[in-house]
Every structure is written in C-alpha cells, then in structure tokens.
Short mmCIF file of C-alpha atoms and ligand atoms in Angstrom, two decimals:
data_model
loop_
_atom_site.label_atom_id
_atom_site.label_comp_id
_atom_site.label_asym_id
_atom_site.label_seq_id
_atom_site.Cartn_x
_atom_site.Cartn_y
_atom_site.Cartn_z
CA UNK N 199 -0.02 -0.05 -0.04
CA UNK N 200 1.34 3.38 -0.84
CA UNK N 201 2.29 5.55 1.96
CA UNK N 202 0.36 8.80 2.19
CA UNK N 203 2.62 12.00 2.30
CA UNK N 204 1.09 12.99 5.53
CA UNK N 205 1.74 9.73 7.09
CA UNK N 206 5.45 10.01 6.42
CA UNK N 207 5.36 13.47 8.12
CA UNK N 208 3.69 11.95 11.04
CA UNK N 209 6.21 9.25 11.21
CA UNK N 210 8.94 11.66 11.16
CA UNK N 211 7.46 13.66 14.03
CA UNK N 212 7.52 10.24 16.00
CA UNK N 213 11.08 9.65 15.00
CA UNK N 214 12.27 13.19 16.06
CA UNK N 215 10.34 12.52 19.49
CA UNK N 216 12.05 9.23 20.21
CA UNK N 217 15.47 10.43 19.21
CA UNK N 218 15.01 13.38 21.62
CA UNK N 219 13.89 11.08 24.40
CA UNK N 220 17.14 9.22 24.04
CA UNK N 221 15.78 5.94 25.18
CA UNK N 222 15.48 2.62 23.54
CA UNK N 223 14.59 3.85 19.84
CA UNK N 224 17.40 6.53 20.02
CA UNK N 225 19.85 3.62 20.51
CA UNK N 226 18.32 1.33 17.78
CA UNK N 227 18.18 4.34 15.28
CA UNK N 228 21.68 5.55 16.02
CA UNK N 229 23.18 6.91 12.80
CA UNK N 230 20.03 7.39 11.01
CA UNK N 231 19.50 11.02 9.60
CA UNK N 232 15.70 11.45 10.02
CA UNK N 233 15.69 14.51 7.89
CA UNK N 234 16.95 12.58 5.02
CA UNK N 235 13.94 10.23 5.03
CA UNK N 236 12.06 11.49 1.99
CA UNK N 237 10.15 8.37 0.62
CA UNK N 238 8.33 5.23 1.63
CA UNK N 239 11.45 3.30 0.42
CA UNK N 240 13.70 5.31 2.79
CA UNK N 241 11.31 4.46 5.67
CA UNK N 242 11.40 0.82 4.79
CA UNK N 243 15.24 0.87 5.26
CA UNK N 244 14.65 1.68 8.93
CA UNK N 245 15.48 -1.27 11.39
CA UNK N 246 12.61 -3.16 12.77
CA UNK N 247 11.94 -3.45 16.55
CA UNK N 248 10.25 -6.39 18.20
CA UNK N 249 9.18 -7.74 21.72
CA UNK N 250 12.43 -9.50 22.21
CA UNK N 251 14.44 -6.20 22.04
CA UNK N 252 11.79 -4.05 23.60
CA UNK N 253 12.39 -6.02 26.74
CA UNK N 254 16.06 -4.40 26.99
CA UNK N 255 14.08 -0.99 27.58
CA UNK N 256 12.72 -2.43 30.89
CA UNK N 257 11.55 -0.72 32.91
CA UNK N 258 10.80 2.65 31.29
CA UNK N 259 13.15 2.94 28.51
CA UNK N 260 10.47 3.15 25.86
CA UNK N 261 8.93 6.35 27.40
CA UNK N 262 9.24 9.19 25.04
CA UNK N 263 7.66 11.79 27.49
CA UNK N 264 8.41 13.27 30.79
CA UNK N 265 7.23 11.40 33.85
CA UNK N 266 4.61 14.12 34.50
CA UNK N 267 2.82 13.21 31.35
CA UNK N 268 2.60 9.49 32.10
CA UNK N 269 -0.87 8.48 33.57
CA UNK N 270 -0.75 4.68 33.36
CA UNK N 271 1.32 1.81 32.35
CA UNK N 272 0.46 -1.39 30.81
CA UNK N 273 2.73 -4.56 30.39
CA UNK N 274 2.86 -7.57 28.35
CA UNK N 275 4.33 -10.61 29.60
CA UNK N 276 5.98 -13.23 27.72
CA UNK N 277 7.72 -16.52 28.04
CA UNK N 278 11.08 -15.21 28.91
CA UNK N 279 10.37 -13.33 32.18
CA UNK N 280 11.18 -9.65 31.76
CA UNK N 281 7.96 -7.92 30.82
CA UNK N 282 7.71 -5.00 28.42
CA UNK N 283 6.34 -1.84 30.06
CA UNK N 284 4.41 0.54 27.85
CA UNK N 285 3.68 4.06 29.38
CA UNK N 286 0.63 5.91 28.24
CA UNK N 287 -0.16 9.67 28.50
CA UNK N 288 -3.68 10.65 28.83
CA UNK N 289 -3.88 11.30 25.04
CA UNK N 290 -2.84 7.71 24.51
CA UNK N 291 -5.61 6.56 26.76
CA UNK N 292 -8.31 8.86 25.02
CA UNK N 293 -7.03 7.63 21.68
CA UNK N 294 -7.24 3.93 22.58
CA UNK N 295 -10.89 4.60 23.78
CA UNK N 296 -11.71 6.30 20.54
CA UNK N 297 -10.15 3.45 18.44
CA UNK N 298 -12.11 0.98 20.56
CA UNK N 299 -15.36 3.00 20.20
CA UNK N 300 -14.93 2.94 16.31
CA UNK N 301 -14.49 -0.87 16.64
CA UNK N 302 -17.89 -1.21 18.54
CA UNK N 303 -19.56 1.16 16.08
CA UNK N 304 -18.19 -0.95 13.18
CA UNK N 305 -19.85 -3.87 14.93
CA UNK N 306 -23.13 -2.13 14.98
CA UNK N 307 -23.29 -1.55 18.67
CA UNK N 308 -25.07 1.49 20.26
CA UNK N 309 -25.77 3.28 23.43
CA UNK N 310 -28.56 0.78 24.10
CA UNK N 311 -26.11 -2.32 24.39
CA UNK N 312 -25.14 -3.91 27.54
CA UNK N 313 -21.64 -5.08 27.32
CA UNK N 314 -20.49 -8.00 29.50
CA UNK N 315 -16.53 -7.89 29.68
CA UNK N 316 -14.91 -11.11 30.53
CA UNK N 317 -11.23 -10.52 29.56
CA UNK N 318 -9.04 -9.77 32.65
CA UNK N 319 -8.30 -6.51 34.13
CA UNK N 320 -4.71 -5.55 35.25
CA UNK N 321 -1.45 -5.05 33.72
CA UNK N 322 -2.35 -6.36 30.56
CA UNK N 323 -4.50 -4.30 28.21
CA UNK N 324 -7.46 -6.43 27.77
CA UNK N 325 -10.59 -5.74 30.01
CA UNK N 326 -9.94 -2.02 30.52
CA UNK N 327 -9.81 -1.41 26.89
CA UNK N 328 -13.13 -3.23 26.16
CA UNK N 329 -14.50 -1.04 29.08
CA UNK N 330 -13.09 2.34 27.86
CA UNK N 331 -14.50 1.87 24.34
CA UNK N 332 -17.96 0.81 25.54
CA UNK N 333 -18.10 3.72 27.89
CA UNK N 334 -17.00 6.18 25.23
CA UNK N 335 -19.73 4.66 22.98
CA UNK N 336 -22.12 5.19 25.81
CA UNK N 337 -23.13 1.59 26.21
CA UNK N 338 -23.58 -0.01 29.65
CA UNK N 339 -20.64 -1.93 30.77
CA UNK N 340 -20.56 -4.96 32.95
CA UNK N 341 -17.02 -5.43 33.96
CA UNK N 342 -17.05 -9.11 35.07
CA UNK N 343 -13.45 -9.99 34.38
CA UNK N 344 -12.46 -13.48 33.75
CA UNK N 345 -13.73 -16.74 35.43
CA UNK N 346 -16.62 -17.68 37.78
CA UNK N 347 -18.91 -19.05 35.00
CA UNK N 348 -21.87 -19.26 37.36
CA UNK N 349 -21.78 -15.66 37.99
CA UNK N 350 -21.07 -14.91 34.37
CA UNK N 351 -24.31 -16.67 33.41
CA UNK N 352 -26.42 -15.20 36.10
CA UNK N 353 -25.34 -11.72 35.26
CA UNK N 354 -25.79 -12.57 31.44
CA UNK N 355 -29.50 -13.45 32.46
CA UNK N 356 -30.29 -10.73 34.96
CA UNK N 357 -28.56 -7.85 33.33
CA UNK N 358 -29.76 -9.07 29.93
CA UNK N 359 -26.33 -8.50 28.28
CA UNK N 360 -26.48 -7.96 24.52
CA UNK N 361 -22.78 -8.16 23.86
CA UNK N 362 -20.23 -10.47 25.16
CA UNK N 363 -16.51 -9.69 24.91
CA UNK N 364 -14.36 -12.74 25.39
CA UNK N 365 -11.38 -14.75 24.08
CA UNK N 366 -12.78 -17.52 21.68
CA UNK N 367 -12.00 -20.20 24.17
CA UNK N 368 -13.93 -18.54 26.99
CA UNK N 369 -16.86 -17.77 24.68
CA UNK N 370 -16.88 -21.42 23.70
CA UNK N 371 -16.80 -22.54 27.26
CA UNK N 372 -19.68 -20.25 28.07
CA UNK N 373 -21.60 -21.43 24.98
CA UNK N 374 -21.18 -24.98 26.09
CA UNK N 375 -22.18 -24.30 29.79
CA UNK N 376 -25.34 -22.34 28.64
CA UNK N 377 -26.21 -25.19 26.28
CA UNK N 378 -25.67 -27.73 29.17
CA UNK N 379 -27.70 -25.66 31.65
CA UNK N 380 -30.57 -25.22 29.06
CA UNK N 381 -30.93 -21.52 29.78
CA UNK N 382 -30.43 -20.40 26.26
CA UNK N 383 -33.76 -18.73 26.05
CA UNK N 384 -33.04 -16.57 28.99
CA UNK N 385 -29.86 -15.17 27.16
CA UNK N 386 -30.26 -11.96 25.24
CA UNK N 387 -26.91 -11.90 23.61
CA UNK N 388 -26.87 -10.62 20.05
CA UNK N 389 -23.07 -10.09 19.47
CA UNK N 390 -19.77 -11.47 20.51
CA UNK N 391 -16.76 -9.41 20.32
CA UNK N 392 -13.93 -11.89 20.34
CA UNK N 393 -10.23 -11.21 20.95
CA UNK N 394 -8.18 -12.02 17.91
CA UNK N 395 -6.35 -15.25 18.76
CA UNK N 396 -6.24 -17.67 15.98
CA UNK N 397 -9.59 -19.63 15.92
CA UNK N 398 -11.05 -21.54 13.07
CA UNK N 399 -14.29 -21.38 11.18
CA UNK N 400 -15.63 -24.40 13.06
CA UNK N 401 -15.20 -22.92 16.33
CA UNK N 402 -16.59 -19.64 15.24
CA UNK N 403 -19.68 -21.45 13.95
CA UNK N 404 -20.09 -23.39 17.00
CA UNK N 405 -20.11 -20.25 19.30
CA UNK N 406 -22.12 -18.48 16.97
CA UNK N 407 -24.85 -21.13 16.80
CA UNK N 408 -24.88 -22.06 20.34
CA UNK N 409 -24.98 -18.53 21.66
CA UNK N 410 -27.08 -17.20 18.69
CA UNK N 411 -24.97 -14.26 18.20
CA UNK N 412 -22.96 -12.43 15.35
CA UNK N 413 -19.34 -12.67 15.99
CA UNK N 414 -16.72 -10.04 15.45
CA UNK N 415 -13.01 -10.48 15.53
CA UNK N 416 -11.08 -7.73 17.42
CA UNK N 417 -7.47 -7.25 16.97
CA UNK N 418 -4.75 -5.67 19.00
CA UNK N 419 -1.68 -5.99 21.07
CA UNK N 420 -0.52 -4.36 24.33
CA UNK N 421 2.49 -2.73 22.67
CA UNK N 422 0.26 -1.08 20.31
CA UNK N 423 -2.52 0.53 22.62
CA UNK N 424 -4.17 -3.02 23.15
CA UNK N 425 -7.04 -4.71 21.67
CA UNK N 426 -9.32 -2.46 19.52
CA UNK N 427 -7.12 -1.48 16.67
CA UNK N 428 -9.04 -3.49 14.06
CA UNK N 429 -12.23 -5.19 13.66
CA UNK N 430 -14.31 -6.94 10.90
CA UNK N 431 -17.51 -5.27 9.81
CA UNK N 432 -20.97 -6.78 8.77
CA UNK N 433 -19.32 -8.00 5.46
CA UNK N 434 -16.87 -10.10 7.26
CA UNK N 435 -14.15 -9.69 4.71
CA UNK N 436 -11.11 -8.90 6.91
CA UNK N 437 -10.58 -6.36 9.65
CA UNK N 438 -10.77 -2.76 9.12
CA UNK N 439 -7.88 -0.76 10.86
CA UNK N 440 -7.47 2.80 11.56
CA UNK N 441 -4.89 4.19 9.29
CA UNK N 442 -5.00 7.67 10.73
CA UNK N 443 -3.42 6.22 14.04
CA UNK N 444 -1.33 3.36 12.69
CA UNK N 445 0.85 2.51 9.63
CA UNK N 446 0.67 -1.17 8.73
CA UNK N 447 3.20 -3.20 6.60
CA UNK N 448 3.53 -6.88 5.59
CA UNK N 449 6.87 -8.36 5.54
CA UNK N 450 8.36 -11.77 4.66
CA UNK N 451 9.08 -12.95 8.11
CA UNK N 452 12.20 -14.69 6.88
CA UNK N 453 13.91 -12.07 4.90
CA UNK N 454 12.27 -8.76 6.29
CA UNK N 455 11.31 -7.59 2.61
CA UNK N 456 8.25 -5.71 2.25
CA UNK N 457 5.38 -7.76 0.43
CA UNK N 458 2.75 -6.41 -1.86
CA UNK N 459 -0.89 -6.20 -0.88
CA UNK N 460 -2.64 -9.41 -0.84
CA UNK N 461 0.28 -11.49 0.09
CA UNK N 462 0.58 -13.36 3.41
CA UNK N 463 3.31 -12.31 5.81
CA UNK N 464 4.04 -10.67 9.16
CA UNK N 465 2.36 -7.60 10.36
CA UNK N 466 4.63 -4.68 11.23
CA UNK N 467 3.12 -1.59 12.86
CA UNK N 468 4.33 1.89 13.21
CA UNK N 469 2.36 4.28 15.53
CA UNK N 470 1.49 7.62 14.03
CA UNK N 471 0.41 9.79 17.11
CA UNK N 472 1.45 7.78 20.22
CA UNK N 473 3.11 9.78 22.85
CA UNK N 474 3.95 7.67 25.89
CA UNK N 475 5.72 4.75 23.65
CA UNK N 476 5.75 5.37 20.09
CA UNK N 477 6.63 2.23 18.12
CA UNK N 478 8.61 2.31 14.87
CA UNK N 479 8.43 -0.76 12.58
CA UNK N 480 7.29 -3.07 15.22
CA UNK N 481 7.23 -6.56 14.30
CA UNK N 482 3.99 -8.26 15.75
CA UNK N 483 4.90 -11.77 14.70
CA UNK N 484 1.07 -12.06 13.50
CA UNK N 485 0.46 -13.74 10.15
CA UNK N 486 -1.93 -11.84 8.01
CA UNK N 487 -2.14 -9.84 4.70
CA UNK N 488 -3.49 -6.59 3.54
CA UNK N 489 -6.61 -7.02 1.69
CA UNK N 490 -6.58 -5.05 -1.57
CA UNK N 491 -9.53 -2.78 -2.65
CA UNK N 492 -12.41 -1.28 -0.84
CA UNK N 493 -14.94 -2.95 1.41
CA UNK N 494 -18.35 -3.40 0.27
CA UNK N 495 -19.54 -1.61 3.56
CA UNK N 496 -18.09 1.68 1.94
CA UNK N 497 -15.87 2.51 4.81
CA UNK N 498 -12.52 4.01 3.92
CA UNK N 499 -10.57 2.30 6.50
CA UNK N 500 -8.29 -0.29 4.87
CA UNK N 501 -8.41 -4.02 5.89
CA UNK N 502 -6.19 -6.78 7.05
CA UNK N 503 -7.24 -10.42 7.03
CA UNK N 504 -7.98 -12.23 10.20
CA UNK N 505 -4.81 -13.31 11.72
CA UNK N 506 -4.04 -16.77 10.61
CA UNK N 507 -1.26 -17.59 13.14
CA UNK N 508 2.02 -16.53 14.59
CA UNK N 509 5.22 -16.63 13.00
CA UNK N 510 6.46 -18.20 16.15
CA UNK N 511 3.74 -20.97 15.88
CA UNK N 512 5.12 -21.87 12.36
CA UNK N 513 6.67 -25.26 12.95
CA UNK N 514 8.83 -27.04 10.63
CA UNK N 515 8.25 -30.81 10.70
CA UNK N 516 10.16 -33.10 8.47
CA UNK N 517 11.27 -29.98 6.26
CA UNK N 518 7.59 -28.67 5.99
CA UNK N 519 6.46 -25.30 7.37
CA UNK N 520 3.20 -25.78 9.06
CA UNK N 521 0.78 -22.97 10.38
CA UNK N 522 -2.03 -23.60 12.73
CA UNK N 523 -4.35 -22.14 10.17
CA UNK N 524 -3.58 -25.02 7.89
CA UNK N 525 -4.35 -27.47 10.47
CA UNK N 526 -7.76 -25.79 11.07
CA UNK N 527 -8.56 -25.79 7.44
CA UNK N 528 -7.98 -29.58 7.40
CA UNK N 529 -10.24 -29.99 10.41
CA UNK N 530 -12.90 -28.18 8.58
CA UNK N 531 -12.67 -30.67 5.77
CA UNK N 532 -12.60 -33.69 8.11
CA UNK N 533 -16.13 -34.96 8.68
CA UNK N 534 -16.90 -35.31 12.35
CA UNK N 535 -13.88 -33.25 13.60
CA UNK N 536 -14.71 -30.58 16.20
CA UNK N 537 -12.78 -27.31 16.36
CA UNK N 538 -10.57 -28.52 19.22
CA UNK N 539 -7.27 -29.97 18.68
CA UNK N 540 -3.72 -30.30 19.93
CA UNK N 541 -0.44 -31.02 18.23
CA UNK N 542 2.59 -32.66 19.81
CA UNK N 543 5.78 -32.80 18.10
CA UNK N 544 8.75 -34.81 19.35
CA UNK N 545 12.04 -36.41 18.20
CA UNK N 546 11.99 -40.05 18.66
CA UNK N 547 13.72 -42.96 16.97
CA UNK N 548 15.77 -40.50 14.97
CA UNK N 549 13.14 -38.67 13.28
CA UNK N 550 10.33 -36.01 13.97
CA UNK N 551 7.01 -37.36 15.03
CA UNK N 552 3.90 -35.39 14.96
CA UNK N 553 0.81 -36.55 16.97
CA UNK N 554 -2.52 -34.71 16.33
CA UNK N 555 -5.29 -35.05 18.89
CA UNK N 556 -8.82 -33.91 17.58
CA UNK N 557 -12.01 -34.00 19.47
CA UNK N 558 -14.84 -35.86 17.82
CA UNK N 559 -18.00 -37.61 18.79
CA UNK N 560 -17.06 -40.57 16.48
CA UNK N 561 -14.81 -42.05 19.41
CA UNK N 562 -18.08 -43.72 20.76
CA UNK N 563 -17.78 -46.32 18.00
CA UNK N 564 -14.50 -47.96 17.73
CA UNK N 565 -14.90 -48.59 13.85
CA UNK N 566 -15.82 -44.91 13.29
CA UNK N 567 -12.92 -43.81 15.34
CA UNK N 568 -10.49 -45.83 13.21
CA UNK N 569 -11.89 -44.44 10.06
CA UNK N 570 -11.80 -40.88 11.31
CA UNK N 571 -8.01 -41.29 12.29
CA UNK N 572 -7.36 -42.73 8.79
CA UNK N 573 -9.06 -39.78 7.25
CA UNK N 574 -7.03 -37.27 9.38
CA UNK N 575 -3.76 -39.15 8.42
CA UNK N 576 -4.74 -39.04 4.69
CA UNK N 577 -5.63 -35.37 4.75
CA UNK N 578 -2.37 -34.18 6.60
CA UNK N 579 -0.53 -36.27 3.97
CA UNK N 580 -2.42 -34.65 0.86
CA UNK N 581 -2.95 -31.20 2.07
CA UNK N 582 0.34 -30.40 3.92
CA UNK N 583 2.49 -33.33 2.84
CA UNK N 584 3.44 -34.55 6.30
CA UNK N 585 2.79 -37.86 7.99
CA UNK N 586 1.07 -37.82 11.33
CA UNK N 587 -0.05 -39.96 14.20
CA UNK N 588 -3.66 -39.40 14.37
CA UNK N 589 -5.46 -39.51 17.86
CA UNK N 590 -9.31 -39.14 18.01
CA UNK N 591 -10.39 -38.01 21.48
CA UNK N 592 -13.93 -37.33 23.05
CA UNK N 593 -15.44 -34.01 23.05
CA UNK N 594 -14.28 -32.09 26.20
CA UNK N 595 -11.24 -34.09 26.62
CA UNK N 596 -8.75 -31.43 25.53
CA UNK N 597 -8.14 -28.52 28.08
CA UNK N 598 -10.03 -25.18 27.61
CA UNK N 599 -8.74 -21.85 28.93
CA UNK N 600 -9.64 -18.50 29.59
CA UNK N 601 -6.56 -17.05 28.20
CA UNK N 602 -5.01 -17.80 24.72
CA UNK N 603 -4.87 -21.28 23.98
CA UNK N 604 -1.66 -23.08 22.93
CA UNK N 605 -2.32 -25.81 20.55
CA UNK N 606 1.05 -26.87 19.26
CA UNK N 607 3.67 -28.19 21.56
CA UNK N 608 6.94 -28.74 20.28
CA UNK N 609 9.13 -30.82 22.42
CA UNK N 610 12.14 -31.40 20.08
CA UNK N 611 14.29 -28.59 21.60
ZN1 LIG Q 789 -16.34 -3.16 5.58
#
C-alpha cells in the first residue's frame, strides 16, 4: 500500500520525538538521519523492533515523554520473564478509547447495548480497553473480568447482556455451559466481540450457533494500545484498521522484505500519534495480509485479514512449514472433527513425530474412530505433505482455557 505523504510526516514527528527522548529507539536508530527520510523506500530501510528487544528497555526505556505526562502503564508478559512496560499519556488512553469506540460502532453496537466484559483487568490491556471503548460509545458496561462461570451466566441473564466480550476459548466454554444448563432462552446476547487469537471457522460457527450471536474479531496487542485497533464489519471480509493512527506493513518473516498487498506475511506496525511509547516498525509476529481494494460496506478504513497464526507458531516438521491455520483448514474438511485440537511434536527414534489430537463424537464407536483417524492421516498427507499420528479423543477431553490457547507443543528442543 502506498504511504500517504502526511503519514510520512507523522512518522518523522514520531522519529524526532524518540530520538530526543534518548531511550530505546534512539539507540536502535543511532546514525539514522531522520531529515533525509523522504520516501516510503527510505522509511522501509529503518530497522525493525520487536518484543524481544523492547524488553531491553525495561523498565521505562520506551518512554518518550516526561514522567509528569505518564498517567498509566500496561505491560505484556511473555515466556522469557522480563515484561515489556508501555507508558501511556492521557492522550494515548483517550486515543485508545476512540479506536475501541470505532470498533464497537463498526460492529453495529449502540448506546442501548449492555456489554459483558470477561477479559482480565490488570497490567495487560484486555478488560480495561473493552470497558473504555464501551463507555465512550455510551453503552452500559458490565465489567465481570474472567472466570466464575456461574456468576457470568447469572449476570448475563439478569442484566440482559446484549454483547459478550471474550476470548474465543472462553466464549466457547460459556456457550457449552449455557447449552448444558438449558438456559439459552434466558440469554439476550446479540453479538460477541472476540479477541483475536487464531480460531477456526468451525469454532466460530459453534460459538455463533450455540450462543445465537453475530461474531466480530477484534485485533490488537498491548504494545500498540491494546485490543481495539482493528475489527471486521458486517461483510466479514477481513478487519478494518485505523490508518489515521497506525501504519501497517506486511513483510516476509524470513527475509524482512516488504510484500505487496494481498500476500501473506508478518504484520509490522508503526504508531503515528502515540506519545508515551511510540513504536517504529514493530514486528507483531502475527501472520496476515493486507486486503486490496475497498470493502463493500463503503468504509474507507483499509483491511487486514484475520490473523491466521503467529510466525512463532510456524513449525517445521520433516522439512515442511506448518501453520495452525492449515491444521484448522484440514479439520474443516474432516467430517466429524470438532474445532478443538492439539499437536505434539517430538523427536523419537531418530526422526520427527507429529501427533495430532482431535475432539470428535465419533470415538464412541471403535470402527468410526478408526476411520476418522485414517481420514485425518490422509488429509495431512495430501494437504500439507506430512505424515502424522492421528488420535481421536472425546469432546471436552482437551483442555479449555480463559486465556489464549496453545495448541502446538514442540518438544524437540
Ligand atoms: Zn467493511
């Protein structure tokens, strides 16, 4: 996508600010002459940043403002211990609320909605973002936070919640529970706003059907405000993002080269007006693509596709690159497969072995179970080109989680 002239100017303002703040980015951009950046190509030569090196800025090295201006911090954890701390100014908090309000508006929500918020509150940016945006929209927020399924369902009934904000796995858990308790007719939900972890069409259909709601994927990450920076509209052809606040690029995760619109790669984000912690060419490790052309809804905000996985989730088995998205596509094809699966990869007897566990009702009958496992094995061989050990398990046997679900476990290293 061609960079607009005013966007380049906004980025240069951000660059000058981080240089002046003399923190993490000043070090990263050492030797770069900002005034010589005249074109998109010049910009695309700037170094990337990513979570792994943002950690070096711990605790407050990302701050580009004086302490008086910081009103809040959020932090994203990770697997390696040291968190990334993101300072927010009041303007950043207000901007985030505005972005989130736009998302809700695109999802067709109004002041009359009652919004039950189940993502967590605290250092990470989930719950509070969902709340800020709903309040800015003028809807009634019900800030439940995660867990306590009994209370969630009671409030859903008594408060007549119309919108559920949740991770896909928690939405599924609630849907199953509502079904089990036979209380669906007491539930007034119309929409689900689902945090954008990778989730397949099958899971989406199940949640949508069992809760009787329209589902919207909301995208975001703590380093870049939080959730609420992109959402799909009623046409469900990718997620609109707000190009007056953020600049998106798609790169080849291996080479770092910019890719043309429409091609699948890693999303890289540059903030345009963030004060507390501007980000320059931040690698999200999320796999998606920019969808060319205009959406049928007429909105001018450009679109990215739903996130099909993480570059870190990409596993190489027997020389083949495998994304979770491909596995979900196979499960869509496999008659009888539910949306729930787990993959274990290990090195045994001198070679890689990939075991794929899939929930299915077919396990009740030993013959059907065997046939289903054979079908899985064949599909993996023909679609991805890799041999697997198929394992059919009963519905509910694989763990559900309120947080993001890990589905691929690599025990080779
Ligand atoms: Zn649209």
